[in-house]
Amino acid sequence: MRRLWPEPAGELSDGELLAAYPRADGPLLRVNMITSLDGAATLEGRSGSLGGPADQDLMKRLRTQADVVVVGAGTIRVEGYGATLLDEQAQAWRVAHGLTPHPRFAVVTRGGDVPERFFADPPARPIVITYASAPHAYPDAAEVIDCGDSSVDPAVMVAELAARGLSQILCEGGPHLLGSLVAADLVDELCLTVSPTLAGPGSVRIVAGPPAAPHRMTPAHVLTDGTHLFLRHTRTR
Ligand SMILES: NC(=O)c1ccc[n+]([C@@H]2O[C@H](COP(=O)([O-])OP(=O)(O)OC[C@H]3O[C@@H](n4cnc5c(N)ncnc54)[C@H](OP(=O)(O)O)[C@@H]3O)[C@@H](O)[C@H]2O)c1
């Protein structure tokens, strides 16, 4: 991976790459998404085919730095998420840096249709983020957090996670979850991979849901592996 901007740099070392996506001193809601050149969030219904090895590697590094990885139930249902997010090397890095071996893994849902594999043999206690009047039929092993009475209030979600010591949040989508976070102006950082693909008409964008006010972001860097672009933007507040 090379840096194109702000200062061009040759191949980044492991340490330089991790340093390009630092944990924050305070709470951080970081989002990692991928898009095609023409703004599609999926190819044939999945985001994976837009990515590549460098994108997978970056995803692992971002997970390595996170206290909790938060994903919408729609994404868990479609993508091949299991309960374990990190390999042994990444676990060892976390332990060496004073973190738990694994980040927590949280799903956001209203209806409760969460695949069993999300709860199967988890390396850390799985979290279900929902609200008080929603169905609550989850395995005992899960920690269920109600973040509102009749809907998930994204700001309450962030506060409830922080109250559990999970202040470095990595959200991996999908579009409806990200749409609600953008609408609530909670996104501190967007890590966006741009795939060299024209997906054509018919796909969703990386955000979905009701219209909301726009928010300006500040570019932090542009990296490339020679095919994909890796943009990092932070929220201007
Ligand atoms: N390009 C990318 O980077 C990227 C990333 C992730 C996913 N995707 C793609 O996006 C597609 C899925 O889209 P999606 O919009 O359905 O994904 P999603 O946001 O992960 O899932 C939507 C579902 O998540 C729950 N949810 C999301 N936001 C919520 C909120 N604010 N409050 C309560 N529940 C909430 C609801 O679950 P219940 O239905 O269980 O109530 C909702 O139906 C897949 O094709 C996936 O491949 C792309």
PDB file of C-alpha atoms and ligand atoms in Angstrom:
ATOM      1  CA  MET A   1       0.000   0.000   0.000  1.00  0.00           C
ATOM      2  CA  ARG A   2       1.355   3.439  -1.005  1.00  0.00           C
ATOM      3  CA  ARG A   3       0.286   6.917   0.034  1.00  0.00           C
ATOM      4  CA  LEU A   4      -0.717   9.253  -2.809  1.00  0.00           C
ATOM      5  CA  TRP A   5      -1.802  12.218  -0.675  1.00  0.00           C
ATOM      6  CA  PRO A   6      -1.003  14.398   1.248  1.00  0.00           C
ATOM      7  CA  GLU A   7       2.720  13.495   0.969  1.00  0.00           C
ATOM      8  CA  PRO A   8       3.349  10.731  -1.573  1.00  0.00           C
ATOM      9  CA  ALA A   9       5.202   7.818   0.059  1.00  0.00           C
ATOM     10  CA  GLY A  10       6.417   4.408  -1.090  1.00  0.00           C
ATOM     11  CA  GLU A  11       5.324   1.080   0.354  1.00  0.00           C
ATOM     12  CA  LEU A  12       3.964   1.651   3.873  1.00  0.00           C
ATOM     13  CA  SER A  13       5.179  -0.651   6.633  1.00  0.00           C
ATOM     14  CA  ASP A  14       2.716  -2.485   8.871  1.00  0.00           C
ATOM     15  CA  GLY A  15       3.320   0.120  11.576  1.00  0.00           C
ATOM     16  CA  GLU A  16       2.836   3.050   9.209  1.00  0.00           C
ATOM     17  CA  LEU A  17      -0.388   1.559   7.919  1.00  0.00           C
ATOM     18  CA  LEU A  18      -1.792   1.076  11.407  1.00  0.00           C
ATOM     19  CA  ALA A  19      -0.656   4.587  12.346  1.00  0.00           C
ATOM     20  CA  ALA A  20      -2.629   5.930   9.386  1.00  0.00           C
ATOM     21  CA  TYR A  21      -5.821   4.708  11.124  1.00  0.00           C
ATOM     22  CA  PRO A  22      -5.170   5.528  14.791  1.00  0.00           C
ATOM     23  CA  ARG A  23      -7.381   4.920  17.788  1.00  0.00           C
ATOM     24  CA  ALA A  24      -8.641   8.237  19.145  1.00  0.00           C
ATOM     25  CA  ASP A  25      -8.065   9.669  22.624  1.00  0.00           C
ATOM     26  CA  GLY A  26     -11.812  10.175  22.989  1.00  0.00           C
ATOM     27  CA  PRO A  27     -14.833   8.364  21.538  1.00  0.00           C
ATOM     28  CA  LEU A  28     -14.577   7.491  17.846  1.00  0.00           C
ATOM     29  CA  LEU A  29     -17.221   6.263  15.438  1.00  0.00           C
ATOM     30  CA  ARG A  30     -15.282   5.061  12.423  1.00  0.00           C
ATOM     31  CA  VAL A  31     -17.072   3.664   9.370  1.00  0.00           C
ATOM     32  CA  ASN A  32     -15.501   1.389   6.773  1.00  0.00           C
ATOM     33  CA  MET A  33     -17.297   0.976   3.441  1.00  0.00           C
ATOM     34  CA  ILE A  34     -16.571   0.197  -0.222  1.00  0.00           C
ATOM     35  CA  THR A  35     -18.037   1.779  -3.349  1.00  0.00           C
ATOM     36  CA  SER A  36     -17.719   1.325  -7.097  1.00  0.00           C
ATOM     37  CA  LEU A  37     -16.601   4.283  -9.229  1.00  0.00           C
ATOM     38  CA  ASP A  38     -20.247   4.955 -10.089  1.00  0.00           C
ATOM     39  CA  GLY A  39     -21.418   4.879  -6.484  1.00  0.00           C
ATOM     40  CA  ALA A  40     -22.674   1.314  -6.061  1.00  0.00           C
ATOM     41  CA  ALA A  41     -22.371  -0.391  -2.677  1.00  0.00           C
ATOM     42  CA  THR A  42     -22.792  -3.893  -4.100  1.00  0.00           C
ATOM     43  CA  LEU A  43     -22.242  -6.085  -7.141  1.00  0.00           C
ATOM     44  CA  GLU A  44     -24.918  -8.753  -7.530  1.00  0.00           C
ATOM     45  CA  GLY A  45     -26.126  -8.005  -4.022  1.00  0.00           C
ATOM     46  CA  ARG A  46     -22.778  -8.330  -2.203  1.00  0.00           C
ATOM     47  CA  SER A  47     -20.039  -5.844  -1.386  1.00  0.00           C
ATOM     48  CA  GLY A  48     -17.256  -8.456  -1.351  1.00  0.00           C
ATOM     49  CA  SER A  49     -16.851  -8.633  -5.115  1.00  0.00           C
ATOM     50  CA  LEU A  50     -15.974  -4.904  -5.195  1.00  0.00           C
ATOM     51  CA  GLY A  51     -12.987  -5.515  -2.913  1.00  0.00           C
ATOM     52  CA  GLY A  52      -9.647  -7.270  -3.161  1.00  0.00           C
ATOM     53  CA  PRO A  53      -6.774  -8.455  -0.971  1.00  0.00           C
ATOM     54  CA  ALA A  54      -5.707  -4.950   0.123  1.00  0.00           C
ATOM     55  CA  ASP A  55      -9.285  -4.095   1.049  1.00  0.00           C
ATOM     56  CA  GLN A  56      -9.560  -7.274   3.120  1.00  0.00           C
ATOM     57  CA  ASP A  57      -6.251  -6.477   4.784  1.00  0.00           C
ATOM     58  CA  LEU A  58      -7.362  -2.940   5.647  1.00  0.00           C
ATOM     59  CA  MET A  59     -10.624  -4.263   7.076  1.00  0.00           C
ATOM     60  CA  LYS A  60      -8.613  -6.546   9.352  1.00  0.00           C
ATOM     61  CA  ARG A  61      -6.413  -3.675  10.502  1.00  0.00           C
ATOM     62  CA  LEU A  62      -9.400  -1.490  11.302  1.00  0.00           C
ATOM     63  CA  ARG A  63     -10.985  -4.339  13.267  1.00  0.00           C
ATOM     64  CA  THR A  64      -7.685  -4.826  15.069  1.00  0.00           C
ATOM     65  CA  GLN A  65      -7.891  -1.246  16.400  1.00  0.00           C
ATOM     66  CA  ALA A  66     -11.587  -1.360  17.383  1.00  0.00           C
ATOM     67  CA  ASP A  67     -13.248  -1.992  20.756  1.00  0.00           C
ATOM     68  CA  VAL A  68     -16.451  -3.067  19.010  1.00  0.00           C
ATOM     69  CA  VAL A  69     -17.471  -3.829  15.432  1.00  0.00           C
ATOM     70  CA  VAL A  70     -21.078  -2.813  14.707  1.00  0.00           C
ATOM     71  CA  VAL A  71     -23.002  -4.175  11.716  1.00  0.00           C
ATOM     72  CA  GLY A  72     -26.639  -3.995  10.614  1.00  0.00           C
ATOM     73  CA  ALA A  73     -28.582  -7.251  10.605  1.00  0.00           C
ATOM     74  CA  GLY A  74     -29.209  -6.977   6.848  1.00  0.00           C
ATOM     75  CA  THR A  75     -25.482  -7.152   6.194  1.00  0.00           C
ATOM     76  CA  ILE A  76     -25.014 -10.104   8.560  1.00  0.00           C
ATOM     77  CA  ARG A  77     -27.814 -11.937   6.733  1.00  0.00           C
ATOM     78  CA  VAL A  78     -26.271 -11.353   3.283  1.00  0.00           C
ATOM     79  CA  GLU A  79     -22.512 -11.375   3.836  1.00  0.00           C
ATOM     80  CA  GLY A  80     -20.570 -14.344   5.207  1.00  0.00           C
ATOM     81  CA  TYR A  81     -19.936 -12.978   8.703  1.00  0.00           C
ATOM     82  CA  GLY A  82     -19.024 -15.524  11.372  1.00  0.00           C
ATOM     83  CA  ALA A  83     -18.558 -14.738  15.065  1.00  0.00           C
ATOM     84  CA  THR A  84     -14.736 -14.536  14.887  1.00  0.00           C
ATOM     85  CA  LEU A  85     -13.347 -11.450  13.179  1.00  0.00           C
ATOM     86  CA  LEU A  86      -9.583 -11.661  13.727  1.00  0.00           C
ATOM     87  CA  ASP A  87      -6.785 -14.151  13.083  1.00  0.00           C
ATOM     88  CA  GLU A  88      -4.125 -15.066  15.676  1.00  0.00           C
ATOM     89  CA  GLN A  89      -1.626 -12.463  14.454  1.00  0.00           C
ATOM     90  CA  ALA A  90      -4.157  -9.658  14.910  1.00  0.00           C
ATOM     91  CA  GLN A  91      -5.166 -11.026  18.327  1.00  0.00           C
ATOM     92  CA  ALA A  92      -1.507 -11.048  19.382  1.00  0.00           C
ATOM     93  CA  TRP A  93      -1.117  -7.414  18.262  1.00  0.00           C
ATOM     94  CA  ARG A  94      -4.104  -6.400  20.358  1.00  0.00           C
ATOM     95  CA  VAL A  95      -2.846  -8.170  23.463  1.00  0.00           C
ATOM     96  CA  ALA A  96       0.608  -6.611  23.004  1.00  0.00           C
ATOM     97  CA  HIS A  97      -1.087  -3.207  22.895  1.00  0.00           C
ATOM     98  CA  GLY A  98      -3.141  -3.704  26.058  1.00  0.00           C
ATOM     99  CA  LEU A  99      -6.414  -4.616  24.350  1.00  0.00           C
ATOM    100  CA  THR A 100      -8.606  -7.695  24.704  1.00  0.00           C
ATOM    101  CA  PRO A 101      -7.724 -10.370  22.107  1.00  0.00           C
ATOM    102  CA  HIS A 102     -10.971  -9.751  20.230  1.00  0.00           C
ATOM    103  CA  PRO A 103     -13.188  -6.725  19.671  1.00  0.00           C
ATOM    104  CA  ARG A 104     -16.816  -7.195  20.674  1.00  0.00           C
ATOM    105  CA  PHE A 105     -19.168  -7.821  17.757  1.00  0.00           C
ATOM    106  CA  ALA A 106     -22.553  -6.068  17.731  1.00  0.00           C
ATOM    107  CA  VAL A 107     -25.555  -6.427  15.434  1.00  0.00           C
ATOM    108  CA  VAL A 108     -28.245  -3.750  15.088  1.00  0.00           C
ATOM    109  CA  THR A 109     -31.751  -5.113  14.521  1.00  0.00           C
ATOM    110  CA  ARG A 110     -35.420  -4.296  14.900  1.00  0.00           C
ATOM    111  CA  GLY A 111     -37.023  -7.610  13.973  1.00  0.00           C
ATOM    112  CA  GLY A 112     -34.445  -9.928  15.537  1.00  0.00           C
ATOM    113  CA  ASP A 113     -33.764 -12.013  12.407  1.00  0.00           C
ATOM    114  CA  VAL A 114     -30.081 -12.551  13.184  1.00  0.00           C
ATOM    115  CA  PRO A 115     -28.404 -15.666  11.702  1.00  0.00           C
ATOM    116  CA  GLU A 116     -27.343 -18.302  14.272  1.00  0.00           C
ATOM    117  CA  ARG A 117     -23.742 -18.147  13.071  1.00  0.00           C
ATOM    118  CA  PHE A 118     -23.507 -14.651  14.612  1.00  0.00           C
ATOM    119  CA  PHE A 119     -23.945 -16.224  18.065  1.00  0.00           C
ATOM    120  CA  ALA A 120     -22.087 -19.507  17.387  1.00  0.00           C
ATOM    121  CA  ASP A 121     -18.906 -20.069  19.402  1.00  0.00           C
ATOM    122  CA  PRO A 122     -18.119 -16.372  19.909  1.00  0.00           C
ATOM    123  CA  PRO A 123     -14.634 -15.351  21.101  1.00  0.00           C
ATOM    124  CA  ALA A 124     -16.197 -12.406  22.985  1.00  0.00           C
ATOM    125  CA  ARG A 125     -19.749 -11.884  24.219  1.00  0.00           C
ATOM    126  CA  PRO A 126     -21.898 -10.878  21.204  1.00  0.00           C
ATOM    127  CA  ILE A 127     -24.033  -7.754  21.477  1.00  0.00           C
ATOM    128  CA  VAL A 128     -27.531  -7.197  20.096  1.00  0.00           C
ATOM    129  CA  ILE A 129     -28.515  -3.535  19.738  1.00  0.00           C
ATOM    130  CA  THR A 130     -32.260  -3.073  19.580  1.00  0.00           C
ATOM    131  CA  TYR A 131     -35.030  -1.226  21.459  1.00  0.00           C
ATOM    132  CA  ALA A 132     -37.384  -1.960  24.328  1.00  0.00           C
ATOM    133  CA  SER A 133     -40.582  -2.793  22.403  1.00  0.00           C
ATOM    134  CA  ALA A 134     -38.810  -4.971  19.778  1.00  0.00           C
ATOM    135  CA  PRO A 135     -38.790  -8.812  19.941  1.00  0.00           C
ATOM    136  CA  HIS A 136     -36.162 -10.100  22.405  1.00  0.00           C
ATOM    137  CA  ALA A 137     -35.661 -13.793  21.546  1.00  0.00           C
ATOM    138  CA  TYR A 138     -31.872 -14.066  21.671  1.00  0.00           C
ATOM    139  CA  PRO A 139     -29.491 -16.688  23.080  1.00  0.00           C
ATOM    140  CA  ASP A 140     -28.605 -16.107  26.765  1.00  0.00           C
ATOM    141  CA  ALA A 141     -24.982 -15.645  25.745  1.00  0.00           C
ATOM    142  CA  ALA A 142     -25.814 -12.386  23.988  1.00  0.00           C
ATOM    143  CA  GLU A 143     -25.778  -9.016  25.697  1.00  0.00           C
ATOM    144  CA  VAL A 144     -28.929  -7.209  24.559  1.00  0.00           C
ATOM    145  CA  ILE A 145     -28.823  -3.411  24.729  1.00  0.00           C
ATOM    146  CA  ASP A 146     -32.042  -1.434  24.324  1.00  0.00           C
ATOM    147  CA  CYS A 147     -31.218   1.925  22.759  1.00  0.00           C
ATOM    148  CA  GLY A 148     -34.674   3.519  22.826  1.00  0.00           C
ATOM    149  CA  ASP A 149     -38.317   2.569  23.377  1.00  0.00           C
ATOM    150  CA  SER A 150     -39.746   2.308  19.859  1.00  0.00           C
ATOM    151  CA  SER A 151     -36.645   2.595  17.651  1.00  0.00           C
ATOM    152  CA  VAL A 152     -32.884   2.450  17.940  1.00  0.00           C
ATOM    153  CA  ASP A 153     -31.616   5.927  18.783  1.00  0.00           C
ATOM    154  CA  PRO A 154     -28.112   5.972  17.235  1.00  0.00           C
ATOM    155  CA  ALA A 155     -26.818   8.525  19.772  1.00  0.00           C
ATOM    156  CA  VAL A 156     -27.999   6.308  22.644  1.00  0.00           C
ATOM    157  CA  MET A 157     -26.284   3.356  20.940  1.00  0.00           C
ATOM    158  CA  VAL A 158     -22.959   5.215  20.885  1.00  0.00           C
ATOM    159  CA  ALA A 159     -23.398   6.297  24.520  1.00  0.00           C
ATOM    160  CA  GLU A 160     -24.373   2.789  25.693  1.00  0.00           C
ATOM    161  CA  LEU A 161     -21.334   1.273  24.000  1.00  0.00           C
ATOM    162  CA  ALA A 162     -19.037   3.933  25.486  1.00  0.00           C
ATOM    163  CA  ALA A 163     -20.524   3.243  28.934  1.00  0.00           C
ATOM    164  CA  ARG A 164     -19.272  -0.341  28.536  1.00  0.00           C
ATOM    165  CA  GLY A 165     -15.763   0.853  27.695  1.00  0.00           C
ATOM    166  CA  LEU A 166     -16.380   0.373  23.965  1.00  0.00           C
ATOM    167  CA  SER A 167     -15.552   3.885  22.779  1.00  0.00           C
ATOM    168  CA  GLN A 168     -13.637   2.947  19.612  1.00  0.00           C
ATOM    169  CA  ILE A 169     -16.488   1.875  17.378  1.00  0.00           C
ATOM    170  CA  LEU A 170     -15.978   0.446  13.899  1.00  0.00           C
ATOM    171  CA  CYS A 171     -19.166   0.319  11.839  1.00  0.00           C
ATOM    172  CA  GLU A 172     -19.046  -1.855   8.711  1.00  0.00           C
ATOM    173  CA  GLY A 173     -22.480  -0.854   7.428  1.00  0.00           C
ATOM    174  CA  GLY A 174     -24.683  -1.625   5.754  1.00  0.00           C
ATOM    175  CA  PRO A 175     -26.411   1.215   3.972  1.00  0.00           C
ATOM    176  CA  HIS A 176     -29.469   1.508   6.245  1.00  0.00           C
ATOM    177  CA  LEU A 177     -27.385   1.495   9.409  1.00  0.00           C
ATOM    178  CA  LEU A 178     -24.954   4.041   7.931  1.00  0.00           C
ATOM    179  CA  GLY A 179     -27.884   6.172   6.733  1.00  0.00           C
ATOM    180  CA  SER A 180     -29.178   6.447  10.298  1.00  0.00           C
ATOM    181  CA  LEU A 181     -25.706   7.319  11.641  1.00  0.00           C
ATOM    182  CA  VAL A 182     -25.208  10.010   8.985  1.00  0.00           C
ATOM    183  CA  ALA A 183     -28.675  11.441   9.640  1.00  0.00           C
ATOM    184  CA  ALA A 184     -27.786  11.714  13.345  1.00  0.00           C
ATOM    185  CA  ASP A 185     -24.409  13.295  12.472  1.00  0.00           C
ATOM    186  CA  LEU A 186     -22.515  10.660  14.456  1.00  0.00           C
ATOM    187  CA  VAL A 187     -19.903   9.622  11.879  1.00  0.00           C
ATOM    188  CA  ASP A 188     -16.473  10.860  13.012  1.00  0.00           C
ATOM    189  CA  GLU A 189     -14.503   9.132  10.279  1.00  0.00           C
ATOM    190  CA  LEU A 190     -15.257   7.449   6.959  1.00  0.00           C
ATOM    191  CA  CYS A 191     -12.771   4.998   5.490  1.00  0.00           C
ATOM    192  CA  LEU A 192     -13.961   4.492   1.942  1.00  0.00           C
ATOM    193  CA  THR A 193     -12.471   2.043  -0.531  1.00  0.00           C
ATOM    194  CA  VAL A 194     -13.084   3.003  -4.156  1.00  0.00           C
ATOM    195  CA  SER A 195     -13.189  -0.029  -6.422  1.00  0.00           C
ATOM    196  CA  PRO A 196     -12.101   0.404 -10.063  1.00  0.00           C
ATOM    197  CA  THR A 197     -15.485  -0.884 -11.208  1.00  0.00           C
ATOM    198  CA  LEU A 198     -18.446   0.550 -13.070  1.00  0.00           C
ATOM    199  CA  ALA A 199     -21.333  -1.366 -11.563  1.00  0.00           C
ATOM    200  CA  GLY A 200     -23.992   0.138 -13.801  1.00  0.00           C
ATOM    201  CA  PRO A 201     -27.535   1.034 -12.778  1.00  0.00           C
ATOM    202  CA  GLY A 202     -29.550  -0.882 -10.241  1.00  0.00           C
ATOM    203  CA  SER A 203     -27.478  -0.974  -7.052  1.00  0.00           C
ATOM    204  CA  VAL A 204     -27.847   0.734  -3.688  1.00  0.00           C
ATOM    205  CA  ARG A 205     -25.471   3.472  -2.493  1.00  0.00           C
ATOM    206  CA  ILE A 206     -23.487   3.146   0.742  1.00  0.00           C
ATOM    207  CA  VAL A 207     -26.299   5.050   2.509  1.00  0.00           C
ATOM    208  CA  ALA A 208     -30.016   4.293   2.440  1.00  0.00           C
ATOM    209  CA  GLY A 209     -33.051   5.614   4.294  1.00  0.00           C
ATOM    210  CA  PRO A 210     -34.930   8.891   4.533  1.00  0.00           C
ATOM    211  CA  PRO A 211     -33.239  12.095   3.263  1.00  0.00           C
ATOM    212  CA  ALA A 212     -31.087  13.952   5.813  1.00  0.00           C
ATOM    213  CA  ALA A 213     -28.964  17.091   5.985  1.00  0.00           C
ATOM    214  CA  PRO A 214     -25.472  16.817   4.420  1.00  0.00           C
ATOM    215  CA  HIS A 215     -22.315  17.012   6.565  1.00  0.00           C
ATOM    216  CA  ARG A 216     -18.923  18.180   5.353  1.00  0.00           C
ATOM    217  CA  MET A 217     -15.881  15.948   5.875  1.00  0.00           C
ATOM    218  CA  THR A 218     -12.162  16.764   5.770  1.00  0.00           C
ATOM    219  CA  PRO A 219      -9.840  14.579   3.679  1.00  0.00           C
ATOM    220  CA  ALA A 220      -7.062  12.962   5.734  1.00  0.00           C
ATOM    221  CA  HIS A 221      -5.297  10.719   3.212  1.00  0.00           C
ATOM    222  CA  VAL A 222      -5.480   8.749  -0.024  1.00  0.00           C
ATOM    223  CA  LEU A 223      -3.718   5.390  -0.248  1.00  0.00           C
ATOM    224  CA  THR A 224      -3.575   2.872  -3.101  1.00  0.00           C
ATOM    225  CA  ASP A 225      -2.494  -0.686  -3.738  1.00  0.00           C
ATOM    226  CA  GLY A 226      -2.351   0.075  -7.470  1.00  0.00           C
ATOM    227  CA  THR A 227      -5.960  -0.881  -8.203  1.00  0.00           C
ATOM    228  CA  HIS A 228      -8.202   0.411  -5.396  1.00  0.00           C
ATOM    229  CA  LEU A 229      -8.141   3.847  -3.725  1.00  0.00           C
ATOM    230  CA  PHE A 230      -8.406   4.047   0.067  1.00  0.00           C
ATOM    231  CA  LEU A 231      -9.819   7.374   1.239  1.00  0.00           C
ATOM    232  CA  ARG A 232      -9.955   8.468   4.861  1.00  0.00           C
ATOM    233  CA  HIS A 233     -12.086  11.469   5.810  1.00  0.00           C
ATOM    234  CA  THR A 234     -12.830  12.928   9.213  1.00  0.00           C
ATOM    235  CA  ARG A 235     -15.840  14.970  10.259  1.00  0.00           C
ATOM    236  CA  THR A 236     -15.396  18.733  10.370  1.00  0.00           C
ATOM    237  CA  ARG A 237     -17.176  19.889  13.538  1.00  0.00           C
TER     238      ARG A 237
HETATM  239  N1  LIG B   1     -20.458  -1.384   0.196  1.00  0.00           N
HETATM  240  C1  LIG B   1     -20.288  -1.639   1.464  1.00  0.00           C
HETATM  241  O1  LIG B   1     -19.302  -1.206   2.077  1.00  0.00           O
HETATM  242  C2  LIG B   1     -21.302  -2.476   2.199  1.00  0.00           C
HETATM  243  C3  LIG B   1     -21.171  -2.657   3.576  1.00  0.00           C
HETATM  244  C4  LIG B   1     -22.117  -3.429   4.232  1.00  0.00           C
HETATM  245  C5  LIG B   1     -23.151  -4.000   3.509  1.00  0.00           C
HETATM  246  N2  LIG B   1     -23.237  -3.813   2.195  1.00  0.00           N
HETATM  247  C6  LIG B   1     -24.339  -4.420   1.412  1.00  0.00           C
HETATM  248  O2  LIG B   1     -25.550  -3.814   1.817  1.00  0.00           O
HETATM  249  C7  LIG B   1     -26.618  -4.730   1.622  1.00  0.00           C
HETATM  250  C8  LIG B   1     -27.479  -4.735   2.859  1.00  0.00           C
HETATM  251  O3  LIG B   1     -28.064  -3.453   2.954  1.00  0.00           O
HETATM  252  P1  LIG B   1     -28.918  -3.037   4.220  1.00  0.00           P
HETATM  253  O4  LIG B   1     -29.183  -1.586   4.130  1.00  0.00           O
HETATM  254  O5  LIG B   1     -30.050  -3.991   4.368  1.00  0.00           O
HETATM  255  O6  LIG B   1     -27.856  -3.304   5.382  1.00  0.00           O
HETATM  256  P2  LIG B   1     -27.920  -3.041   6.940  1.00  0.00           P
HETATM  257  O7  LIG B   1     -28.050  -1.606   7.255  1.00  0.00           O
HETATM  258  O8  LIG B   1     -26.771  -3.786   7.484  1.00  0.00           O
HETATM  259  O9  LIG B   1     -29.204  -3.823   7.388  1.00  0.00           O
HETATM  260  C9  LIG B   1     -30.478  -3.278   7.513  1.00  0.00           C
HETATM  261  C10 LIG B   1     -31.108  -3.972   8.683  1.00  0.00           C
HETATM  262  O10 LIG B   1     -30.287  -3.748   9.834  1.00  0.00           O
HETATM  263  C11 LIG B   1     -31.068  -3.349  10.918  1.00  0.00           C
HETATM  264  N3  LIG B   1     -30.862  -1.911  11.074  1.00  0.00           N
HETATM  265  C12 LIG B   1     -30.095  -1.095  10.328  1.00  0.00           C
HETATM  266  N4  LIG B   1     -30.132   0.154  10.810  1.00  0.00           N
HETATM  267  C13 LIG B   1     -30.942   0.121  11.862  1.00  0.00           C
HETATM  268  C14 LIG B   1     -31.380   1.098  12.790  1.00  0.00           C
HETATM  269  N5  LIG B   1     -30.985   2.378  12.716  1.00  0.00           N
HETATM  270  N6  LIG B   1     -32.233   0.711  13.758  1.00  0.00           N
HETATM  271  C15 LIG B   1     -32.627  -0.566  13.861  1.00  0.00           C
HETATM  272  N7  LIG B   1     -32.247  -1.547  13.016  1.00  0.00           N
HETATM  273  C16 LIG B   1     -31.412  -1.193  12.041  1.00  0.00           C
HETATM  274  C17 LIG B   1     -32.487  -3.728  10.521  1.00  0.00           C
HETATM  275  O11 LIG B   1     -32.529  -5.112  10.829  1.00  0.00           O
HETATM  276  P3  LIG B   1     -33.824  -6.037  10.963  1.00  0.00           P
HETATM  277  O12 LIG B   1     -34.345  -6.191   9.570  1.00  0.00           O
HETATM  278  O13 LIG B   1     -33.285  -7.309  11.546  1.00  0.00           O
HETATM  279  O14 LIG B   1     -34.773  -5.348  11.859  1.00  0.00           O
HETATM  280  C18 LIG B   1     -32.481  -3.452   9.039  1.00  0.00           C
HETATM  281  O15 LIG B   1     -33.494  -4.119   8.331  1.00  0.00           O
HETATM  282  C19 LIG B   1     -26.004  -6.070   1.333  1.00  0.00           C
HETATM  283  O16 LIG B   1     -26.141  -6.307  -0.047  1.00  0.00           O
HETATM  284  C20 LIG B   1     -24.543  -5.890   1.685  1.00  0.00           C
HETATM  285  O17 LIG B   1     -23.726  -6.668   0.865  1.00  0.00           O
HETATM  286  C21 LIG B   1     -22.345  -3.045   1.504  1.00  0.00           C
END
